Structures are given as structure tokens and as C-alpha cells.
């Protein structure tokens, strides 16, 4: 988030925090899986940046007669996400058809899940200790991409105006993760979303890149009087917001808008709103009256999904150490601060790199904390630096340090001689004057003196 | 020798023994089509050629580079870029697609009259309907315009026209044949099957088109192999369902069916009475499940990629889209769709219980013989009830065979033989023994109105 936005957000929050209202927010996160093939056909799912309509077949184009078949790798990825979020995996799951008309939906329905999702009833614990309940994680397919082209009004070439459809994205596996309305501030929303993004990358199921649309966020926002535990009788859905920054801004704006409306005694209606980045405000996209009835029913083209317990067990045991667990372990095992542990577990690659370096450091008497400090402070590029190089550098720095008593005594004697005023001050009881003499030693040693060992030597000499 | 009257197996034998060439075979059929199709309107499009065995394909089955319309104006001019799995499998057997056959629009109908391209005529009486929805495929075989044909059966669309047009029709078990490339009517009910001139031919075609292809996840472990033709009815128990011989069954048809049952008994089978108590709810359940699936399956014809406007859907198609949209709507799903799904389970259980007492179930395929063109065209409910004996098998997913077993009022009557799930073997055996003991399948249609023949 840009610095400017942070201040706006903080200011707004301060304003509503003084109010007697509490936001109630639920999140839906869509994540595109990075499987080799699409969800229901054998087309390549690696569509980003490819020539339009080159990753297509009768199935993902929705041609008459085509039938879907299930991508097992995607199902496994979805179950893994569910397991990492402490979900239960029912033994029976089903695909269903979600019916609505839109030009990016070639079949006129999306194959999704509604009544029989793959994963249910999970939770995720945030940094602040709050437990966010996960309602479900289910599998579905992505839609095609509409590209709106508006040439000059006067243009005689018709094709320059209008909308074109790229079906490369049609049928790419998508997992939707839905929370209960457990969020009451944007910090929690941000932490949750970041954790999920990190999780997808740890599991290797998605690049989870918001800008590319790998990961999409939708929020249901409402407010209620503070102290109330009832769910408000309306909710505003924030949709089609393609950046994390804008989503946070939209939620902030929406909370403010709703409180203002409630204070005026207005009734807030159930509706879908988008974000206008220029006006920095949300705007009405669809009212309740226009809401879809998706007419879900079991997808007859696909057999039921029978998930055996043994399969769930083996998927569970294949999960990597999850980032929040790894971070806790780093704190305990390597005596890191929680901030350090969090930074070092940001990505699985960095965490692995750190541990490799620690392993190597053990042989050379280099402590994990030193390595952590070095990697964090020097912002080590782990792709260009070998762990052995790091150990080497930490050791070299150590080699230069003057820590033998004889040498330090010589340096100290010279510094005392050079700073008679400070010596007099110290002897007169001004303890901080010791700093000046220490500074003299550092200058004489080009900063290589071991300060911890120098101090008793100086004190001893000055007492004489 | 009249080449076009030969069965598939006789044709293959004739070609092998050089009694005639593929060129002669194709020429003979081409002449027949040129002569009779203008009268019958069985084909919507024909493809010339001189190689392979000429076979007709229902126009709801996708054929690469051959226009496919499903009998609808919506798909006029649609040329598919791929072959349905069944077409691909037939091509591997030296089969040539000689043409695409007329059918009720998107297979919605029981008379062929819902085709946007005009009705197909019954070759036994040109003023009568041939049954539907696979009207053209049934007539193409009945009038010797193809060696055999493929149709689809969602609620009787193979067995009922086979009965009304006097040919053999087989609806395999759901999941026996890949549906990849069939324009979906109701995905959980649709099944592809052959119309043939003999039961042995149906057995052969089933062997060719069955089996998994990796493109239909409901079609696995579905290989059908010919290995066990049992030449005896002894030890076979034939179930007669009381519910298939009640109100609504035409007396003339009933008499023909009872004669056929007598014949089967004479051939050594034991006749037992069975009960299918939920039969009376089948049509109601079917007309919830089917329109629900239709409302989604036809959503892709939204006028964006398939050129034609939705106003070009026929009345029956619009009716079913509306019905299905309604039954799936919020608040109605449990009362309609889920209830129908439960009835479906009960019907399945009816059959499972009945098959504890018998090996096959025998009865009429249609309550009447062919009716007059236009007679039920404005009465959808009367049309729906003509499928009362065929719909339960689709709801249960079990196989059904229909074969000629006599005539009533000069029009053919078909005998329906239903079998256990994935047991086409037994119904084909019973059918073949019966066929070999009778001459009905050798009768050929007069290709004229009955009144001109003073019947």
C-alpha cells in the first residue's frame, strides 16, 4: 500500500472508530490454480499473455455436444487448500451448474459447487489471535475474458468498436474460499488475504498474483451497532475490484458510507458495488431486484466425487510445513524475534534458504541469529548468493574484529592519552564520557574493536 | 438380390465374398434415397460417396464438416469441427455417413413433427407419424435408405419410433456408449443406440460404439463384447409388468403383444408377473428432470456465438426451457427437482426388485400404433403420454430393445424387452431367439397411404 493511502485509511478509521458502529465483513477469495490443464478439458491452463483463443477446444468453447471431464490434479489442489485451512473433506462431493447468461460464459452456466462443496467448516488464526471461520473451499471453472475496444465514434471500421472474447481463460480451474462474516476491521482483512496468498504459494497451487488476476477478492460489508451480535439484515457486496489496495480502500469507504447513512436514519439496501479509483468511492453495480437466481442443480455430465479417507490422509501428509507454523518454529528453534521469523518465512524459498545457511553455519560456529540479521539487514538476493558465501562473509567480518586483550589494552592506552578531557570528566563521575573514549578506540582501530571486551579494559585502566 | 434389403451382417458378408462392391452398394442406396427421401423427408442432408457401408446419423449427433442442426433453426448452417465419439468409432469400421436424419427439434417430441424442417412420414402409411424423436433414423432403416442408423433415446426416442416404424431399435444402458458429440437434451437420460434390420445387427453396432473414450466421464467400464449368444429360452424368466398392460393401452396393440408373449412362452421361457408400482409417477418425474436439464443445456444457444436468434426456437423447446427454469428457481428446487430425483430412485428400485424375479421384462414400447400426422401436434400432454412405457427405463438407466412383433390396423407394433443395468446381452438374446422364430422383421413397408390399400 502506498504511503498516501495509509494516511487516508488511518484518518477514516479514526473517524468511524469513535462511532458506535462495528463493521461486519465476510470475504470470498477466488484463486486460479496453476495446474497444467484446464478444469474440465485437456487444454493448457497456462494462458496468461498468450495469443487470444489459442488455448481452446470444443469443451471450453462450450460447443454443442462437448462434455466436461474432471481434472484430478485440480481437485487435489483444492483439497490441499481446504486441509491447510483446517477444513473437513466430506466423502461425497458434487459439481453443480450455476446458471446465468453472460458473454464470457460459453455454456450459459458455470460448473461450480453449491450444496456439496469439496471442503467445509475450517478456520484460520490471524496474527492478532482472532479465529476466522471458513465456511467452504470449493472447486469451479473460470470464465472467458472480455476485451472491450472502443475506437473513435467516427471510425468506419466496425471491428474497432465493440467487445471481443478470449476463451483462453475459459475453464481454468478456480477455487473459491468463503469465510463467515468474522472480520471487524480492515487490518484483519489484510492479514487474512496476505496469509492466504502466502499459503497458495507455499502449497505451490497458484502464483496468487493479484495483478494478473490469479487471486481475486470480494467482500460483503455491513455495519451494526457496537455490542450487537446479530447479523445485519443487509449486506453490500464489493465486487470486480482487481487490486488489493483498492479493495481495502473500498471497504474503508463503504464502512464510512454505511455509518453515515445509518446515522441519517436511512435504510441500506442489499446491493453489489464496485470501486471508482478516480473518485475514490464505491458505486452501485447491481441492486437486489436485479440479483441473479442461479438455479443451481447437480451437474449431470459429471459423476459424483467420492473422496476416500485414505486419499485425504495422504494429501494431508503431503502438505508442506505451513508458513504460520514455520514462523513459530523459527522463533523457538532459532531464537528469532517474531518479526524476524515472519520475514524469513515470507516465502518458502527464503525460509529454506535460511535453514540451509543455518545448517552450514553450524559447522563454522556461526549462530542462527547472526545469519538471520545478515539476511534481513543486507537484503540478500537468495538467487545470486550461495549459503556458503553468507557464512564466509559473516566469518570474515569476525576475523577483522580485534578482540585480544593485549591489542585492545594498547589501543585503550592511546585513546586515554588522546582524550584527557573525557578522562577527567569520567573520573569526576560523568559516566557517559566513557563513550567518547570508546569512540577514540574505534577510530584508532577503524571500527574493528570488540566493544564488549573493550569496556572492562577501559574501566580497569581508568581506575588506575 | 436386393442389396438395400440386406442386414448389416449380410452386407458385410456380401462385400467380403465379392457379391457386390462398395461402389455398387453405395449407388444402390443413393438411388433409393433419391427416389424416396422427397416422399419421406427422412434426411435433412445427404453426403455423396462410393466407399464404406452407408449409415444414417440422427442430426443431433455431431459430424465433422457435415452440417448438424438438431432439427432446429437455431443451428441452421452450423458445421461442427469435430466428430462425435460414436461417429469416430463407426468410421474405424469402414462406415460412411450417408446423411443426417430428421428429428424433433433438440429431440423434444414423440412424432417427429417438432422438427423445424418438416415432419418425417411413416413408410407404412404416409399420412401417419413415424414416431420420434429419432424419426428420420427409424424411417431411413424401415425404408431401406441406410444399412443401419444411429438415434438417441432420452425417454423412448429410439424404441418408440422403432415400434411405430417397424424396425429394431436398441437403447443401451446409460453409460454404455459415450455421449461425447451428442447435442445434449437431458444429460442424465440421453443415450445413443442403433436402428437396425435385425437384432444381430444391433448387437454388432453396440459392440462397435460402446466402451470408454476418455471424453465422457459417465461412460467407463462400458465395453460390450459379443461372446455369448444363447440359442435357448429355457431357464429364462420373462417378467410381465401389470402396469404396462393397463388403461391407455390400445386393444389391438395389446393383442399383438400378448401373442408375442405367448410365442416366447412356447419357445421355452417361463412367464412371471412382476410389479413396477411407481410407473404412474414416471412421466411426472421425467417432465421435471428433463426440462430442468434442458434449461441449462440449451443456454449456450444464446444468439451470441450461434448466429440465429432465440426467437427461432420452436414452441415445444420454449415450453421446456420455461418449465425447467421454473422448476429450478429459488424456493422450488426442493419441491420439484429433489422430489423428482427421489421418484427416480424409487423407479430404479422398482426395476431392481422386479429383476430379482425375472431376467428380462417384456411389454409394449408404445401404447398405440402410429397416429395421424397433426393428430396430437397441439396436445403436448397426449404426446407426453405416448412415452409412458419407455420413460421408466431412461429414469432407471437400464437397457431396452424394441423389435417388430406384428401389426395392428396394418401398422407395425414393437415388442419392448427391458434388461438389468449393463445386461444388453440377455435382452439381445431374447430378442434374437424371438426374431428367428418369427417373420415380422422381414415385412417391408408399402410406402403409400393405408387408405389407398383399403385397410
PDB file of C-alpha atoms in Angstrom, chain A residues 153-393:
ATOM      1  CA  UNK A 153     -17.042   7.003 -32.761  1.00  0.00           C
ATOM      2  CA  UNK A 154     -16.494   8.116 -36.320  1.00  0.00           C
ATOM      3  CA  UNK A 155     -14.447   5.054 -37.149  1.00  0.00           C
ATOM      4  CA  UNK A 156     -15.678   3.375 -40.283  1.00  0.00           C
ATOM      5  CA  UNK A 157     -14.005   0.117 -39.385  1.00  0.00           C
ATOM      6  CA  UNK A 158     -16.674  -1.631 -37.351  1.00  0.00           C
ATOM      7  CA  UNK A 159     -14.290  -4.133 -35.780  1.00  0.00           C
ATOM      8  CA  UNK A 160     -12.516  -1.310 -33.963  1.00  0.00           C
ATOM      9  CA  UNK A 161     -15.548  -0.857 -31.794  1.00  0.00           C
ATOM     10  CA  UNK A 162     -17.117  -3.492 -29.617  1.00  0.00           C
ATOM     11  CA  UNK A 163     -16.230  -6.379 -27.392  1.00  0.00           C
ATOM     12  CA  UNK A 164     -14.085  -9.369 -28.224  1.00  0.00           C
ATOM     13  CA  UNK A 165     -13.981 -12.635 -26.300  1.00  0.00           C
ATOM     14  CA  UNK A 166     -10.787 -14.506 -25.473  1.00  0.00           C
ATOM     15  CA  UNK A 167     -11.612 -18.066 -24.413  1.00  0.00           C
ATOM     16  CA  UNK A 168      -8.070 -18.943 -23.292  1.00  0.00           C
ATOM     17  CA  UNK A 169      -9.103 -18.380 -19.675  1.00  0.00           C
ATOM     18  CA  UNK A 170     -12.408 -20.221 -20.071  1.00  0.00           C
ATOM     19  CA  UNK A 171     -12.327 -23.371 -17.939  1.00  0.00           C
ATOM     20  CA  UNK A 172      -9.141 -22.629 -15.992  1.00  0.00           C
ATOM     21  CA  UNK A 173      -9.501 -24.201 -12.518  1.00  0.00           C
ATOM     22  CA  UNK A 174     -10.640 -21.807  -9.845  1.00  0.00           C
ATOM     23  CA  UNK A 175     -11.016 -22.412  -6.106  1.00  0.00           C
ATOM     24  CA  UNK A 176     -13.333 -20.196  -4.097  1.00  0.00           C
ATOM     25  CA  UNK A 177     -12.772 -19.795  -0.369  1.00  0.00           C
ATOM     26  CA  UNK A 178     -15.618 -18.257   1.598  1.00  0.00           C
ATOM     27  CA  UNK A 179     -15.344 -17.022   5.182  1.00  0.00           C
ATOM     28  CA  UNK A 180     -18.046 -16.419   7.731  1.00  0.00           C
ATOM     29  CA  UNK A 181     -18.664 -12.693   8.422  1.00  0.00           C
ATOM     30  CA  UNK A 182     -15.973 -12.659  11.096  1.00  0.00           C
ATOM     31  CA  UNK A 183     -13.933  -9.576  10.201  1.00  0.00           C
ATOM     32  CA  UNK A 184     -14.497  -6.341  12.072  1.00  0.00           C
ATOM     33  CA  UNK A 185     -11.625  -4.213  10.771  1.00  0.00           C
ATOM     34  CA  UNK A 186      -9.516  -3.882   7.634  1.00  0.00           C
ATOM     35  CA  UNK A 187      -6.298  -4.922   9.381  1.00  0.00           C
ATOM     36  CA  UNK A 188      -7.771  -8.377   9.879  1.00  0.00           C
ATOM     37  CA  UNK A 189      -8.938  -8.456   6.255  1.00  0.00           C
ATOM     38  CA  UNK A 190      -5.476  -7.536   5.088  1.00  0.00           C
ATOM     39  CA  UNK A 191      -3.772 -10.125   7.325  1.00  0.00           C
ATOM     40  CA  UNK A 192      -6.172 -12.835   6.177  1.00  0.00           C
ATOM     41  CA  UNK A 193      -5.715 -12.070   2.491  1.00  0.00           C
ATOM     42  CA  UNK A 194      -1.924 -11.922   2.817  1.00  0.00           C
ATOM     43  CA  UNK A 195      -1.912 -15.226   4.692  1.00  0.00           C
ATOM     44  CA  UNK A 196      -3.976 -16.884   2.006  1.00  0.00           C
ATOM     45  CA  UNK A 197      -1.753 -15.548  -0.740  1.00  0.00           C
ATOM     46  CA  UNK A 198       1.260 -16.883   1.141  1.00  0.00           C
ATOM     47  CA  UNK A 199      -0.472 -20.213   1.652  1.00  0.00           C
ATOM     48  CA  UNK A 200      -1.262 -20.659  -2.062  1.00  0.00           C
ATOM     49  CA  UNK A 201       2.392 -20.049  -2.856  1.00  0.00           C
ATOM     50  CA  UNK A 202       3.634 -22.377  -0.118  1.00  0.00           C
ATOM     51  CA  UNK A 203       1.329 -25.133  -1.387  1.00  0.00           C
ATOM     52  CA  UNK A 204       2.521 -24.393  -4.916  1.00  0.00           C
ATOM     53  CA  UNK A 205      -1.084 -24.394  -6.150  1.00  0.00           C
ATOM     54  CA  UNK A 206      -1.108 -20.874  -7.569  1.00  0.00           C
ATOM     55  CA  UNK A 207       1.101 -17.890  -8.279  1.00  0.00           C
ATOM     56  CA  UNK A 208      -1.631 -15.922  -6.458  1.00  0.00           C
ATOM     57  CA  UNK A 209      -0.691 -12.768  -8.331  1.00  0.00           C
ATOM     58  CA  UNK A 210      -3.440 -10.174  -7.812  1.00  0.00           C
ATOM     59  CA  UNK A 211      -2.366  -8.039 -10.739  1.00  0.00           C
ATOM     60  CA  UNK A 212      -2.592 -10.940 -13.165  1.00  0.00           C
ATOM     61  CA  UNK A 213      -5.937 -11.899 -11.703  1.00  0.00           C
ATOM     62  CA  UNK A 214      -4.683 -15.191 -10.235  1.00  0.00           C
ATOM     63  CA  UNK A 215      -6.244 -14.122  -6.961  1.00  0.00           C
ATOM     64  CA  UNK A 216      -9.442 -12.087  -6.662  1.00  0.00           C
ATOM     65  CA  UNK A 217     -11.130 -10.646  -3.639  1.00  0.00           C
ATOM     66  CA  UNK A 218     -14.785  -9.979  -2.938  1.00  0.00           C
ATOM     67  CA  UNK A 219     -16.057  -8.551   0.318  1.00  0.00           C
ATOM     68  CA  UNK A 220     -19.501  -8.493   1.904  1.00  0.00           C
ATOM     69  CA  UNK A 221     -19.670  -5.429   4.072  1.00  0.00           C
ATOM     70  CA  UNK A 222     -22.272  -4.252   6.567  1.00  0.00           C
ATOM     71  CA  UNK A 223     -22.204  -2.409   9.892  1.00  0.00           C
ATOM     72  CA  UNK A 224     -24.098  -2.892  13.147  1.00  0.00           C
ATOM     73  CA  UNK A 225     -24.321  -1.086  16.466  1.00  0.00           C
ATOM     74  CA  UNK A 226     -21.328  -1.865  18.625  1.00  0.00           C
ATOM     75  CA  UNK A 227     -22.090  -4.562  21.158  1.00  0.00           C
ATOM     76  CA  UNK A 228     -24.683  -6.193  18.931  1.00  0.00           C
ATOM     77  CA  UNK A 229     -24.068  -9.800  17.919  1.00  0.00           C
ATOM     78  CA  UNK A 230     -26.889 -10.050  15.387  1.00  0.00           C
ATOM     79  CA  UNK A 231     -26.014 -10.162  11.721  1.00  0.00           C
ATOM     80  CA  UNK A 232     -27.255  -7.043   9.935  1.00  0.00           C
ATOM     81  CA  UNK A 233     -30.271  -7.686   7.695  1.00  0.00           C
ATOM     82  CA  UNK A 234     -28.453  -6.455   4.595  1.00  0.00           C
ATOM     83  CA  UNK A 235     -25.039  -6.711   3.079  1.00  0.00           C
ATOM     84  CA  UNK A 236     -23.239  -4.824   0.379  1.00  0.00           C
ATOM     85  CA  UNK A 237     -21.137  -6.919  -1.926  1.00  0.00           C
ATOM     86  CA  UNK A 238     -17.941  -5.285  -3.174  1.00  0.00           C
ATOM     87  CA  UNK A 239     -17.021  -6.906  -6.462  1.00  0.00           C
ATOM     88  CA  UNK A 240     -14.867  -6.648  -9.558  1.00  0.00           C
ATOM     89  CA  UNK A 241     -12.103  -4.855  -7.697  1.00  0.00           C
ATOM     90  CA  UNK A 242      -8.844  -6.033  -9.140  1.00  0.00           C
ATOM     91  CA  UNK A 243      -6.283  -4.790  -6.665  1.00  0.00           C
ATOM     92  CA  UNK A 244      -5.769  -5.425  -3.025  1.00  0.00           C
ATOM     93  CA  UNK A 245      -5.119  -1.770  -2.324  1.00  0.00           C
ATOM     94  CA  UNK A 246      -8.406  -0.733  -3.932  1.00  0.00           C
ATOM     95  CA  UNK A 247     -10.311  -3.414  -2.062  1.00  0.00           C
ATOM     96  CA  UNK A 248      -9.066  -2.119   1.284  1.00  0.00           C
ATOM     97  CA  UNK A 249      -9.904   1.431   0.242  1.00  0.00           C
ATOM     98  CA  UNK A 250     -13.350   0.319  -0.938  1.00  0.00           C
ATOM     99  CA  UNK A 251     -14.095  -1.441   2.349  1.00  0.00           C
ATOM    100  CA  UNK A 252     -12.994   1.631   4.303  1.00  0.00           C
ATOM    101  CA  UNK A 253     -15.139   3.868   2.139  1.00  0.00           C
ATOM    102  CA  UNK A 254     -18.109   1.550   2.368  1.00  0.00           C
ATOM    103  CA  UNK A 255     -17.985   1.354   6.164  1.00  0.00           C
ATOM    104  CA  UNK A 256     -17.993   5.147   6.302  1.00  0.00           C
ATOM    105  CA  UNK A 257     -20.797   5.435   3.766  1.00  0.00           C
ATOM    106  CA  UNK A 258     -22.963   2.938   5.612  1.00  0.00           C
ATOM    107  CA  UNK A 259     -22.430   4.539   9.018  1.00  0.00           C
ATOM    108  CA  UNK A 260     -23.263   7.961   7.605  1.00  0.00           C
ATOM    109  CA  UNK A 261     -26.427   6.558   6.043  1.00  0.00           C
ATOM    110  CA  UNK A 262     -27.492   4.762   9.223  1.00  0.00           C
ATOM    111  CA  UNK A 263     -26.907   7.877  11.294  1.00  0.00           C
ATOM    112  CA  UNK A 264     -29.179   9.767   8.951  1.00  0.00           C
ATOM    113  CA  UNK A 265     -31.775   7.084   9.580  1.00  0.00           C
ATOM    114  CA  UNK A 266     -31.579   5.744   6.033  1.00  0.00           C
ATOM    115  CA  UNK A 267     -32.100   2.101   5.183  1.00  0.00           C
ATOM    116  CA  UNK A 268     -29.199   0.467   3.366  1.00  0.00           C
ATOM    117  CA  UNK A 269     -30.204  -1.903   0.623  1.00  0.00           C
ATOM    118  CA  UNK A 270     -28.683  -5.194  -0.364  1.00  0.00           C
ATOM    119  CA  UNK A 271     -26.644  -4.487  -3.467  1.00  0.00           C
ATOM    120  CA  UNK A 272     -23.427  -5.017  -5.349  1.00  0.00           C
ATOM    121  CA  UNK A 273     -20.984  -2.118  -5.596  1.00  0.00           C
ATOM    122  CA  UNK A 274     -17.744  -1.512  -7.448  1.00  0.00           C
ATOM    123  CA  UNK A 275     -14.821   0.845  -6.812  1.00  0.00           C
ATOM    124  CA  UNK A 276     -14.178   4.037  -8.717  1.00  0.00           C
ATOM    125  CA  UNK A 277     -10.438   4.597  -8.298  1.00  0.00           C
ATOM    126  CA  UNK A 278     -10.585   8.165  -9.594  1.00  0.00           C
ATOM    127  CA  UNK A 279     -13.472   9.312  -7.431  1.00  0.00           C
ATOM    128  CA  UNK A 280     -12.183   7.164  -4.581  1.00  0.00           C
ATOM    129  CA  UNK A 281     -15.695   5.971  -3.873  1.00  0.00           C
ATOM    130  CA  UNK A 282     -17.873   2.898  -4.333  1.00  0.00           C
ATOM    131  CA  UNK A 283     -20.720   2.937  -6.842  1.00  0.00           C
ATOM    132  CA  UNK A 284     -23.850   0.863  -7.392  1.00  0.00           C
ATOM    133  CA  UNK A 285     -23.433  -2.019  -9.868  1.00  0.00           C
ATOM    134  CA  UNK A 286     -26.480  -4.141  -9.247  1.00  0.00           C
ATOM    135  CA  UNK A 287     -29.435  -3.734  -6.916  1.00  0.00           C
ATOM    136  CA  UNK A 288     -31.253  -6.529  -5.107  1.00  0.00           C
ATOM    137  CA  UNK A 289     -34.035  -6.547  -7.680  1.00  0.00           C
ATOM    138  CA  UNK A 290     -31.524  -7.416 -10.363  1.00  0.00           C
ATOM    139  CA  UNK A 291     -29.898 -10.160  -8.282  1.00  0.00           C
ATOM    140  CA  UNK A 292     -29.455 -13.487 -10.052  1.00  0.00           C
ATOM    141  CA  UNK A 293     -31.292 -16.657  -9.227  1.00  0.00           C
ATOM    142  CA  UNK A 294     -28.551 -19.067 -10.211  1.00  0.00           C
ATOM    143  CA  UNK A 295     -30.822 -22.119 -10.280  1.00  0.00           C
ATOM    144  CA  UNK A 296     -28.095 -24.484  -9.071  1.00  0.00           C
ATOM    145  CA  UNK A 297     -28.629 -28.187  -9.769  1.00  0.00           C
ATOM    146  CA  UNK A 298     -26.314 -31.225  -9.844  1.00  0.00           C
ATOM    147  CA  UNK A 299     -24.128 -31.301 -12.986  1.00  0.00           C
ATOM    148  CA  UNK A 300     -25.423 -34.406 -14.802  1.00  0.00           C
ATOM    149  CA  UNK A 301     -22.393 -34.656 -17.085  1.00  0.00           C
ATOM    150  CA  UNK A 302     -20.050 -35.452 -14.203  1.00  0.00           C
ATOM    151  CA  UNK A 303     -20.212 -38.375 -11.792  1.00  0.00           C
ATOM    152  CA  UNK A 304     -20.266 -37.704  -8.062  1.00  0.00           C
ATOM    153  CA  UNK A 305     -16.878 -37.169  -6.465  1.00  0.00           C
ATOM    154  CA  UNK A 306     -16.156 -39.908  -3.961  1.00  0.00           C
ATOM    155  CA  UNK A 307     -13.267 -38.825  -1.762  1.00  0.00           C
ATOM    156  CA  UNK A 308     -11.734 -41.694   0.169  1.00  0.00           C
ATOM    157  CA  UNK A 309     -10.415 -41.016   3.622  1.00  0.00           C
ATOM    158  CA  UNK A 310      -7.090 -42.587   2.738  1.00  0.00           C
ATOM    159  CA  UNK A 311      -6.710 -40.105  -0.111  1.00  0.00           C
ATOM    160  CA  UNK A 312      -7.392 -37.197   2.221  1.00  0.00           C
ATOM    161  CA  UNK A 313      -4.854 -38.615   4.684  1.00  0.00           C
ATOM    162  CA  UNK A 314      -2.182 -38.939   2.059  1.00  0.00           C
ATOM    163  CA  UNK A 315      -2.850 -35.397   0.811  1.00  0.00           C
ATOM    164  CA  UNK A 316      -2.655 -34.171   4.374  1.00  0.00           C
ATOM    165  CA  UNK A 317       0.702 -35.819   4.904  1.00  0.00           C
ATOM    166  CA  UNK A 318       1.964 -34.300   1.658  1.00  0.00           C
ATOM    167  CA  UNK A 319       1.312 -30.753   2.875  1.00  0.00           C
ATOM    168  CA  UNK A 320       4.440 -28.679   3.419  1.00  0.00           C
ATOM    169  CA  UNK A 321       5.052 -27.009   6.775  1.00  0.00           C
ATOM    170  CA  UNK A 322       2.602 -24.091   6.676  1.00  0.00           C
ATOM    171  CA  UNK A 323       4.054 -20.559   6.887  1.00  0.00           C
ATOM    172  CA  UNK A 324       2.493 -19.650  10.254  1.00  0.00           C
ATOM    173  CA  UNK A 325       3.712 -22.906  11.787  1.00  0.00           C
ATOM    174  CA  UNK A 326       7.144 -22.472  10.288  1.00  0.00           C
ATOM    175  CA  UNK A 327       7.333 -18.941  11.652  1.00  0.00           C
ATOM    176  CA  UNK A 328       6.549 -20.134  15.202  1.00  0.00           C
ATOM    177  CA  UNK A 329       9.148 -22.852  14.898  1.00  0.00           C
ATOM    178  CA  UNK A 330      11.796 -20.357  13.735  1.00  0.00           C
ATOM    179  CA  UNK A 331      11.116 -18.232  16.811  1.00  0.00           C
ATOM    180  CA  UNK A 332      11.559 -21.184  19.112  1.00  0.00           C
ATOM    181  CA  UNK A 333      14.220 -23.180  17.362  1.00  0.00           C
ATOM    182  CA  UNK A 334      16.451 -20.290  16.251  1.00  0.00           C
ATOM    183  CA  UNK A 335      15.590 -17.798  18.982  1.00  0.00           C
ATOM    184  CA  UNK A 336      14.413 -15.223  16.441  1.00  0.00           C
ATOM    185  CA  UNK A 337      12.063 -12.373  17.159  1.00  0.00           C
ATOM    186  CA  UNK A 338       8.598 -12.839  15.729  1.00  0.00           C
ATOM    187  CA  UNK A 339       9.309 -10.048  13.240  1.00  0.00           C
ATOM    188  CA  UNK A 340      12.445 -11.812  12.047  1.00  0.00           C
ATOM    189  CA  UNK A 341      10.693 -15.164  11.831  1.00  0.00           C
ATOM    190  CA  UNK A 342       7.875 -13.597   9.802  1.00  0.00           C
ATOM    191  CA  UNK A 343      10.225 -12.011   7.322  1.00  0.00           C
ATOM    192  CA  UNK A 344      12.253 -15.183   6.882  1.00  0.00           C
ATOM    193  CA  UNK A 345       9.139 -17.315   6.300  1.00  0.00           C
ATOM    194  CA  UNK A 346       7.621 -14.836   3.843  1.00  0.00           C
ATOM    195  CA  UNK A 347       8.321 -17.300   1.064  1.00  0.00           C
ATOM    196  CA  UNK A 348       9.108 -20.967   1.284  1.00  0.00           C
ATOM    197  CA  UNK A 349      12.231 -20.386  -0.784  1.00  0.00           C
ATOM    198  CA  UNK A 350      13.626 -17.801   1.637  1.00  0.00           C
ATOM    199  CA  UNK A 351      12.808 -19.988   4.638  1.00  0.00           C
ATOM    200  CA  UNK A 352      14.518 -22.983   3.058  1.00  0.00           C
ATOM    201  CA  UNK A 353      17.491 -20.824   2.169  1.00  0.00           C
ATOM    202  CA  UNK A 354      17.754 -19.578   5.736  1.00  0.00           C
ATOM    203  CA  UNK A 355      17.683 -23.091   7.138  1.00  0.00           C
ATOM    204  CA  UNK A 356      20.288 -24.304   4.666  1.00  0.00           C
ATOM    205  CA  UNK A 357      22.531 -21.440   5.705  1.00  0.00           C
ATOM    206  CA  UNK A 358      21.966 -22.202   9.393  1.00  0.00           C
ATOM    207  CA  UNK A 359      22.895 -25.825   8.750  1.00  0.00           C
ATOM    208  CA  UNK A 360      26.087 -24.697   7.063  1.00  0.00           C
ATOM    209  CA  UNK A 361      26.792 -22.115   9.753  1.00  0.00           C
ATOM    210  CA  UNK A 362      26.759 -24.786  12.480  1.00  0.00           C
ATOM    211  CA  UNK A 363      29.990 -26.218  11.098  1.00  0.00           C
ATOM    212  CA  UNK A 364      31.673 -22.821  11.402  1.00  0.00           C
ATOM    213  CA  UNK A 365      30.329 -21.690  14.715  1.00  0.00           C
ATOM    214  CA  UNK A 366      28.043 -19.077  13.179  1.00  0.00           C
ATOM    215  CA  UNK A 367      24.794 -18.545  15.080  1.00  0.00           C
ATOM    216  CA  UNK A 368      21.327 -18.621  13.505  1.00  0.00           C
ATOM    217  CA  UNK A 369      20.572 -15.143  14.849  1.00  0.00           C
ATOM    218  CA  UNK A 370      23.663 -13.744  13.117  1.00  0.00           C
ATOM    219  CA  UNK A 371      22.533 -15.343   9.872  1.00  0.00           C
ATOM    220  CA  UNK A 372      19.007 -14.001  10.287  1.00  0.00           C
ATOM    221  CA  UNK A 373      20.335 -10.499  10.912  1.00  0.00           C
ATOM    222  CA  UNK A 374      22.679 -10.723   7.963  1.00  0.00           C
ATOM    223  CA  UNK A 375      19.999 -11.952   5.513  1.00  0.00           C
ATOM    224  CA  UNK A 376      17.448  -9.390   6.684  1.00  0.00           C
ATOM    225  CA  UNK A 377      19.755  -6.370   7.003  1.00  0.00           C
ATOM    226  CA  UNK A 378      21.693  -6.976   3.819  1.00  0.00           C
ATOM    227  CA  UNK A 379      18.507  -7.942   1.914  1.00  0.00           C
ATOM    228  CA  UNK A 380      20.385 -10.889   0.485  1.00  0.00           C
ATOM    229  CA  UNK A 381      19.352 -11.922  -3.012  1.00  0.00           C
ATOM    230  CA  UNK A 382      18.905 -15.636  -2.452  1.00  0.00           C
ATOM    231  CA  UNK A 383      19.069 -16.430  -6.111  1.00  0.00           C
ATOM    232  CA  UNK A 384      22.501 -14.909  -6.504  1.00  0.00           C
ATOM    233  CA  UNK A 385      24.128 -15.704  -3.180  1.00  0.00           C
ATOM    234  CA  UNK A 386      25.103 -19.179  -2.011  1.00  0.00           C
ATOM    235  CA  UNK A 387      24.550 -20.000   1.697  1.00  0.00           C
ATOM    236  CA  UNK A 388      28.276 -20.752   1.989  1.00  0.00           C
ATOM    237  CA  UNK A 389      29.045 -17.224   0.801  1.00  0.00           C
ATOM    238  CA  UNK A 390      26.988 -15.819   3.640  1.00  0.00           C
ATOM    239  CA  UNK A 391      28.815 -17.857   6.241  1.00  0.00           C
ATOM    240  CA  UNK A 392      32.086 -16.815   4.676  1.00  0.00           C
ATOM    241  CA  UNK A 393      31.175 -13.153   4.880  1.00  0.00           C
TER     242      UNK A 393
END
